XYZ file of C-alpha atoms in Angstrom:
722
model
C -28.908 67.961 25.871
C -25.133 67.365 25.575
C -23.210 68.529 22.552
C -21.784 65.517 20.708
C -20.199 67.567 17.927
C -16.548 66.624 18.408
C -14.070 67.032 15.553
C -13.445 63.415 14.605
C -10.439 63.955 12.395
C -8.374 65.936 14.894
C -9.120 63.798 17.944
C -8.465 60.321 16.568
C -4.792 60.517 17.515
C -4.658 63.065 20.284
C -1.082 63.996 21.197
C -2.077 65.374 24.590
C -4.804 63.009 25.882
C -7.170 63.931 28.660
C -6.458 62.710 32.162
C -8.740 60.187 33.849
C -10.514 62.843 35.894
C -11.163 65.040 32.873
C -12.389 62.057 30.852
C -14.747 61.069 33.681
C -16.081 64.634 33.744
C -16.664 64.493 29.986
C -18.597 61.232 30.313
C -20.734 62.651 33.118
C -21.580 65.558 30.843
C -22.558 63.200 28.022
C -24.724 60.755 30.012
C -26.324 61.422 33.384
C -25.958 58.843 36.171
C -23.673 56.544 34.198
C -22.925 53.451 36.371
C -19.572 53.703 38.109
C -18.185 50.471 36.637
C -19.221 51.453 33.102
C -17.723 54.917 33.477
C -14.453 53.478 34.836
C -14.263 50.995 31.949
C -14.848 53.764 29.404
C -12.231 56.000 31.028
C -9.695 53.174 30.844
C -10.522 52.178 27.264
C -10.685 55.713 25.935
C -7.019 56.297 26.816
C -7.669 60.020 26.930
C -9.301 60.229 23.464
C -12.503 62.289 23.729
C -13.710 60.934 20.388
C -13.619 57.358 21.723
C -16.040 58.323 24.477
C -18.270 60.367 22.195
C -18.453 57.705 19.480
C -19.194 55.009 22.054
C -22.081 57.064 23.440
C -23.316 57.665 19.878
C -23.324 53.901 19.347
C -25.356 53.407 22.530
C -27.833 56.041 21.317
C -28.157 54.282 17.961
C -29.162 51.096 19.786
C -31.580 52.924 22.105
C -29.507 51.966 25.158
C -29.116 55.696 25.858
C -32.096 58.014 25.302
C -32.819 61.738 25.740
C -34.926 62.523 28.781
C -35.709 65.944 30.279
C -32.974 67.676 28.324
C -30.154 65.175 28.919
C -29.086 61.703 27.867
C -29.657 58.833 30.306
C -29.565 55.043 30.197
C -32.894 53.440 29.478
C -34.447 51.968 32.596
C -33.767 48.359 31.558
C -30.208 48.920 30.318
C -27.384 46.895 31.854
C -24.210 47.708 29.947
C -22.015 44.755 28.956
C -18.318 44.803 28.068
C -19.140 44.517 24.364
C -21.253 47.657 24.527
C -18.135 49.652 25.417
C -15.817 48.283 22.730
C -14.196 50.623 20.232
C -17.075 51.928 18.058
C -17.085 51.007 14.375
C -17.002 54.671 13.401
C -13.726 55.204 15.241
C -12.214 52.022 13.834
C -13.135 53.188 10.350
C -11.387 56.522 10.919
C -8.218 54.788 12.131
C -8.341 52.333 9.233
C -8.606 55.228 6.792
C -5.473 56.815 8.244
C -3.560 53.530 8.054
C -4.694 52.993 4.471
C -3.206 56.370 3.597
C 0.275 55.232 4.656
C 2.848 54.087 2.129
C 3.063 50.307 1.646
C 6.357 49.890 3.604
C 4.865 51.904 6.483
C 1.715 49.768 6.512
C 3.884 46.640 6.581
C 5.852 47.947 9.559
C 2.708 48.922 11.458
C 1.129 45.510 10.810
C 4.279 43.700 11.961
C 4.527 45.897 15.044
C 0.898 45.194 15.964
C 1.810 41.531 16.464
C 4.459 42.527 19.016
C 1.952 44.315 21.252
C 1.447 47.879 22.429
C 5.180 48.420 22.957
C 8.102 46.932 21.072
C 11.805 47.358 20.392
C 13.421 47.978 17.026
C 15.357 44.697 17.398
C 12.150 42.712 17.869
C 10.551 44.407 14.862
C 13.612 43.624 12.780
C 12.881 39.888 13.231
C 9.586 40.345 11.364
C 10.384 43.137 8.927
C 13.314 41.545 7.075
C 12.239 42.813 3.678
C 11.491 46.400 4.643
C 14.310 48.801 3.677
C 15.153 51.959 5.667
C 13.273 50.641 8.707
C 14.630 53.233 11.124
C 13.667 56.129 8.820
C 10.201 54.695 8.389
C 9.774 54.360 12.178
C 10.735 57.995 12.662
C 8.165 58.921 10.017
C 5.460 56.923 11.833
C 6.268 58.788 15.022
C 6.006 62.054 13.136
C 2.617 60.955 11.747
C 1.375 60.120 15.261
C 0.930 56.418 14.609
C 3.728 55.550 17.031
C 5.536 57.367 19.790
C 8.667 56.700 21.818
C 8.115 55.783 25.469
C 9.759 58.524 27.573
C 8.376 57.771 31.030
C 11.464 57.310 33.195
C 9.499 55.058 35.543
C 8.412 52.705 32.739
C 10.210 49.436 31.995
C 9.480 50.208 28.318
C 11.367 53.507 28.308
C 13.079 54.071 24.954
C 10.835 51.575 23.140
C 8.303 52.363 20.453
C 4.640 52.431 21.455
C 1.359 52.724 19.558
C -0.274 56.032 20.356
C -3.509 54.288 21.355
C -4.685 50.689 21.670
C -7.342 51.197 18.997
C -4.616 52.013 16.446
C -2.772 48.813 17.252
C -5.983 46.748 17.142
C -7.075 48.108 13.751
C -3.609 47.424 12.330
C -3.685 43.882 13.720
C -7.117 43.261 12.229
C -5.750 43.975 8.731
C -3.649 40.789 8.876
C -5.041 37.502 7.644
C -5.144 34.628 10.128
C -2.345 32.887 8.267
C -0.135 35.988 8.470
C -0.947 36.499 12.152
C -0.014 32.929 12.991
C 3.261 33.084 11.063
C 4.255 36.353 12.699
C 3.358 35.208 16.234
C 5.414 32.063 15.798
C 8.316 34.111 14.420
C 8.185 36.401 17.475
C 7.972 33.378 19.778
C 11.047 31.841 18.130
C 12.917 35.116 18.602
C 11.941 35.299 22.285
C 12.780 31.658 22.978
C 16.285 32.311 21.696
C 16.801 34.982 24.382
C 18.338 34.103 27.773
C 15.602 33.985 30.393
C 16.962 32.461 33.619
C 14.089 33.733 35.801
C 11.234 32.808 33.461
C 10.052 36.390 32.993
C 9.303 35.795 29.305
C 6.910 32.897 29.923
C 3.803 35.108 30.023
C 4.752 36.939 26.815
C 5.581 33.682 25.057
C 2.317 32.143 26.217
C 0.344 35.013 24.715
C 2.070 34.638 21.346
C 1.380 30.897 21.275
C -2.241 31.537 22.293
C -2.594 34.085 19.498
C -1.021 31.650 17.030
C -3.412 28.961 18.244
C -6.373 31.296 17.773
C -5.237 31.933 14.198
C -4.974 28.242 13.280
C -7.113 26.807 10.537
C -9.192 23.727 11.362
C -6.813 21.311 9.646
C -3.463 22.721 10.790
C -1.250 19.809 11.835
C 0.685 21.849 14.397
C -2.429 22.732 16.398
C -1.890 20.024 19.113
C 1.729 21.138 19.498
C 0.713 24.768 19.870
C -1.954 23.771 22.392
C 0.514 21.821 24.540
C 3.094 24.602 24.397
C 0.489 27.220 25.359
C -0.577 25.257 28.445
C 3.027 24.622 29.438
C 3.930 28.306 29.166
C 0.826 29.422 31.068
C 1.828 27.094 33.915
C 5.344 28.564 33.875
C 3.930 32.086 33.835
C 1.755 31.239 36.846
C 4.750 29.881 38.752
C 6.717 33.047 37.994
C 3.789 35.243 39.019
C 3.496 33.411 42.352
C 7.229 33.869 42.921
C 6.755 37.612 42.406
C 3.778 37.718 44.794
C 1.233 38.273 41.997
C -1.158 35.483 42.993
C -4.189 36.980 41.227
C -2.197 37.151 37.996
C -1.141 33.536 38.478
C -4.796 32.562 38.844
C -5.589 34.324 35.549
C -2.905 32.337 33.704
C -4.127 29.059 35.185
C -7.732 29.796 34.248
C -6.577 30.344 30.655
C -4.788 26.998 30.750
C -7.899 25.295 32.126
C -9.924 26.616 29.205
C -7.587 24.738 26.859
C -7.595 21.289 28.415
C -9.953 18.558 29.540
C -7.384 15.762 29.932
C -5.315 14.451 32.857
C -3.605 17.827 33.233
C -6.856 19.340 34.492
C -6.561 18.064 38.073
C -3.113 19.584 38.782
C -4.113 22.810 37.021
C -7.238 23.106 39.181
C -5.173 22.471 42.304
C -2.640 25.139 41.338
C -5.468 27.568 40.552
C -7.087 26.887 43.940
C -3.800 27.596 45.683
C -3.362 30.862 43.753
C -6.945 31.902 44.540
C -6.384 31.267 48.234
C -3.135 33.235 48.228
C -4.895 36.202 46.604
C -7.700 36.158 49.188
C -10.375 34.660 46.892
C -11.307 31.992 49.406
C -14.663 30.855 48.049
C -13.150 30.544 44.581
C -10.330 28.505 46.113
C -12.841 26.143 47.752
C -14.674 25.637 44.446
C -11.515 25.096 42.389
C -9.945 22.904 45.062
C -13.039 20.716 45.396
C -13.087 20.225 41.619
C -9.387 19.348 41.673
C -9.902 16.703 44.399
C -12.523 15.020 42.254
C -10.384 15.210 39.117
C -7.245 13.910 40.847
C -9.019 11.052 42.593
C -10.580 10.002 39.292
C -7.090 9.303 37.913
C -5.818 7.679 41.129
C -3.669 10.605 42.287
C -4.406 10.374 46.021
C -1.329 12.407 46.963
C -2.354 15.316 44.728
C -5.926 15.076 46.046
C -4.618 15.330 49.624
C -2.659 18.474 48.821
C -5.732 19.962 47.140
C -7.769 19.120 50.248
C -5.279 21.117 52.331
C -5.964 24.183 50.177
C -9.727 23.624 50.442
C -9.565 23.253 54.224
C -7.462 26.379 54.724
C -9.722 28.381 52.432
C -12.811 27.177 54.280
C -11.307 28.394 57.539
C -10.595 31.780 55.989
C -14.047 32.114 54.417
C -16.295 30.791 57.191
C -14.159 29.855 60.189
C -15.588 26.319 60.086
C -12.829 24.203 61.661
C -14.929 21.051 62.012
C -15.771 21.115 58.301
C -12.077 21.583 57.486
C -11.229 18.553 59.632
C -13.984 16.589 57.889
C -12.464 17.433 54.510
C -8.890 16.614 55.490
C -9.033 13.640 57.831
C -10.041 11.007 55.225
C -6.996 11.943 53.150
C -4.730 11.676 56.191
C -6.190 8.299 57.142
C -5.842 7.000 53.582
C -2.214 8.052 53.145
C -0.711 7.689 56.624
C 2.173 5.257 56.491
C 2.580 5.374 52.708
C 6.224 6.287 51.892
C 5.317 8.122 48.684
C 2.814 10.325 50.503
C 5.025 11.841 53.178
C 5.221 15.311 51.610
C 1.435 15.542 51.359
C 1.046 14.252 54.926
C 3.306 17.033 56.161
C 0.931 19.706 54.907
C -2.204 17.788 55.889
C -0.907 17.212 59.409
C -0.039 20.884 59.787
C -3.538 21.917 58.691
C -5.231 19.311 60.904
C -3.250 20.476 63.915
C -4.274 24.084 63.273
C -7.959 23.202 62.772
C -8.060 21.168 65.983
C -6.419 24.038 67.843
C -9.156 26.259 66.463
C -11.871 24.326 68.283
C -9.812 23.907 71.441
C -9.017 20.217 70.821
C -5.444 20.515 72.082
C -4.930 16.771 72.611
C -5.922 15.946 69.046
C -3.773 18.809 67.770
C -0.799 17.509 69.742
C -1.080 14.120 68.009
C -0.763 15.729 64.575
C 1.983 18.114 65.703
C 4.112 15.295 67.116
C 3.682 13.051 64.075
C 4.286 15.844 61.602
C 7.319 17.241 63.432
C 9.025 13.874 63.310
C 8.067 13.383 59.686
C 9.513 16.789 58.756
C 12.728 15.965 60.617
C 13.085 12.615 58.861
C 12.517 14.169 55.438
C 14.758 17.125 56.155
C 11.962 19.465 55.037
C 13.019 22.572 56.896
C 10.376 24.773 55.331
C 7.492 22.721 56.714
C 9.471 22.301 59.937
C 9.597 26.082 60.171
C 5.807 26.309 59.971
C 5.405 23.467 62.454
C 7.528 25.277 65.013
C 4.903 28.025 65.017
C 2.072 25.529 65.502
C 4.063 23.840 68.271
C 4.640 27.229 69.924
C 0.936 27.986 69.860
C 0.134 24.559 71.278
C 2.593 25.072 74.130
C 1.107 28.474 74.961
C -2.411 27.056 75.010
C -1.456 24.126 77.231
C 0.422 26.008 79.940
C 4.013 26.114 78.689
C 4.440 29.724 77.497
C 8.229 29.778 77.899
C 8.622 26.691 75.731
C 6.188 28.273 73.263
C 8.351 31.367 73.141
C 11.442 29.253 72.509
C 9.646 27.578 69.585
C 8.650 30.949 68.106
C 12.201 32.232 68.465
C 13.559 29.128 66.722
C 10.979 29.603 63.967
C 12.163 33.173 63.345
C 15.817 32.096 63.249
C 15.115 29.262 60.826
C 13.006 31.487 58.568
C 15.838 34.030 58.379
C 18.302 31.245 57.609
C 16.070 29.945 54.810
C 15.704 33.490 53.441
C 11.971 32.996 52.916
C 9.911 36.192 53.510
C 6.664 34.197 53.674
C 7.997 31.922 56.408
C 9.633 34.834 58.210
C 6.470 36.902 58.297
C 4.492 33.955 59.650
C 7.159 33.336 62.286
C 7.259 37.004 63.279
C 3.524 36.981 63.985
C 3.915 34.161 66.501
C 7.014 35.744 68.012
C 5.264 39.110 68.180
C 2.268 37.590 70.003
C 4.694 36.204 72.580
C 6.517 39.548 72.927
C 3.244 41.449 73.413
C 2.652 39.507 76.608
C 5.729 41.171 78.117
C 6.730 44.316 76.183
C 4.199 45.784 73.757
C 6.745 48.135 72.145
C 8.891 45.194 71.052
C 5.735 43.471 69.860
C 4.889 46.439 67.623
C 8.376 46.344 66.088
C 8.000 42.630 65.417
C 4.576 42.996 63.787
C 5.806 45.877 61.621
C 8.599 43.653 60.334
C 6.010 40.910 59.693
C 3.878 43.318 57.631
C 6.910 44.376 55.597
C 7.896 40.751 54.975
C 4.383 39.778 53.882
C 4.241 42.683 51.455
C 7.295 41.196 49.755
C 5.442 37.933 49.219
C 2.229 39.455 47.815
C 0.235 36.892 49.803
C -2.916 38.892 50.529
C -4.437 36.247 52.766
C -1.402 36.084 55.037
C -0.729 39.829 55.067
C -4.022 40.312 56.878
C -2.915 38.383 59.967
C 0.151 40.574 60.429
C -1.880 43.764 59.919
C -4.504 42.644 62.437
C -1.922 41.846 65.103
C -0.156 45.138 64.430
C -3.467 46.995 64.842
C -4.089 45.305 68.224
C -0.586 46.192 69.385
C -0.876 49.812 68.214
C -4.188 50.111 70.052
C -2.429 48.874 73.167
C 0.552 51.250 72.919
C -1.687 54.234 72.164
C -0.566 54.803 68.558
C -4.217 55.152 67.649
C -3.830 57.404 64.613
C -2.036 54.570 62.816
C -4.851 52.072 63.423
C -7.481 53.238 60.845
C -5.091 52.663 57.934
C -4.874 49.016 58.973
C -8.573 48.510 59.686
C -9.807 50.324 56.553
C -9.711 47.182 54.368
C -11.815 45.048 56.687
C -14.870 45.315 54.411
C -12.855 43.661 51.649
C -14.182 40.126 51.126
C -10.606 39.009 50.506
C -10.085 39.475 54.242
C -10.606 36.355 56.337
C -13.924 36.556 58.170
C -12.387 36.103 61.618
C -9.795 38.795 60.976
C -12.498 41.197 59.790
C -14.273 40.619 63.093
C -11.119 41.501 65.039
C -10.628 44.665 62.988
C -14.227 45.715 63.650
C -13.795 45.169 67.394
C -10.676 47.337 67.439
C -12.609 50.044 65.563
C -15.341 49.772 68.209
C -12.802 50.196 70.999
C -11.411 53.246 69.255
C -14.890 54.713 68.697
C -15.775 54.130 72.351
C -12.622 55.790 73.616
C -13.058 58.777 71.318
C -16.793 59.149 71.898
C -17.716 58.464 68.279
C -21.305 57.611 67.330
C -22.436 55.142 66.154
C -20.233 52.130 66.762
C -18.793 50.622 63.550
C -20.681 47.612 62.204
C -19.616 44.167 63.377
C -19.454 41.444 60.686
C -21.762 38.516 61.395
C -20.200 35.126 61.919
C -21.805 32.291 60.007
C -23.643 29.542 61.876
C -20.788 27.204 60.921
C -18.145 29.362 62.612
C -16.545 27.364 65.401
C -13.128 28.974 65.780
C -12.853 29.826 69.483
C -10.718 32.898 68.830
C -13.217 34.292 66.308
C -16.103 33.637 68.707
C -14.302 35.317 71.610
C -13.553 38.431 69.571
C -17.074 38.602 68.162
C -18.607 38.355 71.630
C -16.239 41.050 72.896
C -17.410 43.342 70.107
C -21.009 42.713 71.125
C -20.191 43.625 74.745
C -19.222 47.170 73.702
C -22.545 47.535 71.891
C -24.628 46.154 74.765
C -22.974 48.360 77.380
C -23.755 51.435 75.291
C -27.476 50.668 75.353
C -27.504 49.648 78.999
C -28.001 45.911 78.437
C -25.509 45.137 81.192
C -26.880 41.701 82.149
C -26.628 40.465 78.557
C -23.132 41.929 78.325
C -22.129 40.005 81.444
C -23.492 36.768 79.962
C -21.416 37.302 76.844
C -18.385 38.101 78.993
C -18.507 34.639 80.516
C -18.550 33.116 77.019
C -15.603 35.306 76.019
C -13.464 33.937 78.839
C -14.521 30.347 78.137
C -13.666 30.644 74.441
C -10.424 32.576 75.003
C -9.174 30.007 77.543
C -10.074 27.171 75.170
C -8.212 28.861 72.330
C -4.959 29.932 73.944
C -5.044 29.432 77.689
C -3.700 32.601 79.304
C -1.644 33.439 76.199
C -2.250 35.035 72.808
C -5.318 37.335 72.834
C -6.532 36.424 76.331
C -4.948 39.560 77.820
C -6.962 41.774 75.412
C -10.329 40.064 75.869
C -10.467 38.992 79.513
C -10.536 42.492 81.119
C -13.644 43.504 79.159
C -15.476 40.368 80.256
C -14.690 41.080 83.914
C -15.688 44.746 83.757
C -18.947 43.789 82.014
C -19.821 41.586 85.006
C -18.924 44.413 87.423
C -21.014 46.870 85.405
C -23.983 44.498 85.718
C -23.465 44.286 89.485
C -22.748 40.559 89.138
C -19.790 40.703 91.493
C -19.674 36.996 92.276
C -19.473 36.237 88.555
C -16.721 38.849 88.182
C -14.769 37.089 90.941
C -15.185 33.752 89.162
C -13.877 35.275 85.938
C -10.845 36.707 87.742
C -10.041 33.418 89.500
C -8.373 31.516 86.580
C -5.709 34.222 86.344
C -5.525 34.766 90.093
C -4.843 31.098 90.759
C -2.521 30.515 87.788
C 1.174 29.989 88.554
C 3.187 33.194 88.238
C 5.201 31.717 85.339
C 2.068 31.599 83.198
C 1.315 35.293 83.632
C 3.196 37.842 81.558
C 3.741 41.446 82.614
C 0.586 42.697 80.892
C -1.664 40.024 82.381
C -0.209 40.606 85.860
C -0.931 44.350 85.605
C -4.481 43.607 84.417
C -4.960 41.270 87.383
C -4.008 44.034 89.828
C -6.314 46.481 88.055
C -9.356 44.207 87.880
C -8.909 42.965 91.454
C -8.967 46.580 92.618
C -12.051 47.435 90.549
C -13.918 44.451 91.978
C -12.930 45.460 95.518
C -14.207 49.006 94.894
C -17.513 47.628 93.609
C -17.749 45.433 96.720
C -17.203 48.484 98.932
C -13.901 47.169 100.235
C -10.871 49.430 100.725
C -8.500 46.528 101.351
C -5.475 46.602 99.031
C -7.269 48.828 96.476
C -4.580 51.495 96.459
C -1.747 48.961 96.415
C -3.307 47.032 93.542
C -4.002 50.140 91.453
C -0.507 51.522 92.004
C 0.928 48.124 91.022
C -1.272 48.208 87.912
C -0.070 51.722 87.014
C 3.562 50.720 87.403
C 3.040 47.471 85.510
C 1.226 49.063 82.565
C 3.786 51.879 82.384
C 6.741 49.494 82.298
C 4.892 47.329 79.813
C 4.573 50.297 77.450
C 0.817 50.952 77.271
C -0.193 54.603 77.530
C -3.985 53.939 77.403
C -3.926 51.241 80.079
C -1.652 53.299 82.333
C -3.903 56.352 81.973
C -7.049 54.379 82.771
C -5.500 52.883 85.876
C -4.428 56.375 87.008
C -7.938 57.716 86.380
C -9.465 54.862 88.401
C -7.089 55.421 91.311
C -7.695 59.171 91.205
C -11.451 58.636 91.188
C -11.259 56.246 94.134
C -9.051 58.610 96.128
C -11.466 61.508 95.553
C -14.806 59.760 95.842
C -14.168 57.005 98.373
C -11.274 58.383 100.399
C -11.734 62.154 100.216
C -8.054 62.563 99.319
C -8.329 65.112 96.495
C -4.800 66.410 97.012
C -3.328 62.897 96.637
C -5.383 62.394 93.499
C -4.418 65.648 91.745
C -1.201 64.461 90.055
C -2.771 61.166 89.001
C -5.728 62.922 87.430
C -3.589 65.511 85.661
C -1.432 62.763 84.132
C -4.544 60.877 83.078
C -5.992 64.053 81.516
C -2.788 64.698 79.560
C -2.729 61.109 78.295
C -6.392 61.229 77.225
C -5.753 64.477 75.353
C -2.686 63.004 73.666
C -4.735 59.974 72.586
C -7.656 62.072 71.404
C -9.809 59.998 73.760
C -12.721 62.437 74.009
C -15.037 59.717 75.297
C -12.706 58.881 78.127
C -11.895 62.558 78.663
C -15.558 63.349 79.193
C -15.765 60.671 81.848
C -12.545 61.923 83.439
C -13.728 65.543 83.516
C -16.812 64.490 85.522
C -14.739 62.432 87.899
C -12.138 65.114 88.416
C -14.704 67.401 90.049
C -15.819 64.708 92.456
C -18.707 63.134 90.533
C -19.547 59.546 91.421
C -19.964 56.620 89.073
C -21.434 53.234 89.729
C -19.640 51.559 86.834
C -15.837 51.245 87.003
C -13.856 52.243 83.961
C -13.005 49.531 81.462
C -9.466 48.280 81.807
């Protein structure tokens, strides 16, 4: 049974509080198997005061929420701790109140005034409230000496040099001593002081909003200024949300907007819901964004604001795509708004965003012709309005459309123009988006330059704080690092894929990359693959998901099923991006799955679209893959014709392209063929040694095992995966 005999008097205001780890250890000693969330909340609220934790547990014991069992305290079987259960216990509040009551009257006045200012405050701010208190500075020094206050000394804190309450419970007890009338008067006095300060960036909006909210909460039922305080609170919360979004703190912006929504049920509700939906989407809370956005559409349409409803529908559609990958549903949500507003001069700004989203959704299901209609209309609309920010985004959509429809050079030009315009506009969010498209184009030709581009995109997105968009740059960087052979850097990027704030399709891609890495390194079992919903219709997501399933099927010997999926992979990848974008990563695995299943005619059919494509549509990487796969098919067919030439062309192409793994695999395949089919062990020696060294450098134990067998002349029916 734990010892709860802690000295209450000496630990109320502990000068040297326990660290989080020590406090967690104390809690574990007090109550066995305390839920993780409850323990974390107690650690945070205790602020290093052991007595806080002990008194809270005592309170839980008094209410039979914690009981002794087999020599230790445990939660009762039916107990689910709520936030109120972990609040500062009455016993501790009484101890703090007793200490405050023992202060001299001027000291109590100062502490009460300071409690209105918050946990930290400056002497100048306190002076605005404590006009009638003489010798204020001496009294403050005395309160520091008595461990009621302390001076912030953390050199990394923005509050350095300010006064601070030693613990939150001290501030709360002092605040509770004020009457509602006194609280309201003091909050309004502080607000007046803050509003008189210069604030060009709006940083004070959140602080001001809190003071007006506190004043509002302290109003009496008949106070005439209540409507004014309500309006000012909502206005400041909106301003605070705008400032938070500008700083990349989208989740904080959502919190401010939710507070504002709690205060209003009038015509302001629709725009507030729309802003909240946008903030939720930016912070990766996609389902919340769909719910808030849908409510905002209804609210805005009810007051005849069709333009606002259209913009809210854009947020809903984009969030749907992120949450479920359902492009057709997104089109269903958006198209009525487009049809209703098209041609209306006052709706052009909303049509810009709707057209951009409709183009993207149609691209997602491979409807390039429909997408082109929206791209063309929206491009011209953006030009006529001079909206260069939307034009910047449209250049990326246009680039993707060109790549998917057989004009990769023109697509690359569009991506390059998008990057230049984003830099000119000095918008990190636009730049990061542009760099992703430009990086995808670069990866077709030089993977090292692609990696540099994606790294810059990641850095730019981190400046914006847009969690939803950061994911796309991290995913593309992970693919590129896999391709170059910088495998040790990949897990840090894929680690967050279980986070529900990650778009479903991007989580699938991350899981597939983890599977490739596990396969190459001989790791068991393969990482789990997220399940796509039945509504998922994004061709890219489907192609990646099916590729991930191929790795799993080949491991268990289900080669025929793997070959069937491979055909779907190629169909979906071609529909999504033609021979561009991710096709070069997915296509080789589909072909080798067919070869592994002995379905050589099918493998030839899968190779044909690339084989017959004009040379201008094939980048360096795809050309090297074509040589490699053509050679592997010829080996499987028992043909020696052009095998060596194709494999040597693949080795040279992959090496110049910058991919260590692909170069090593091609060398291993050529070495194996020379030994096993040609009996030319001496010619194979250098190739195999270079492949061995590369596998060792990569830590590719799975591949190295296969190579070790082949290097001594073993045969294999299944060619190595490209």
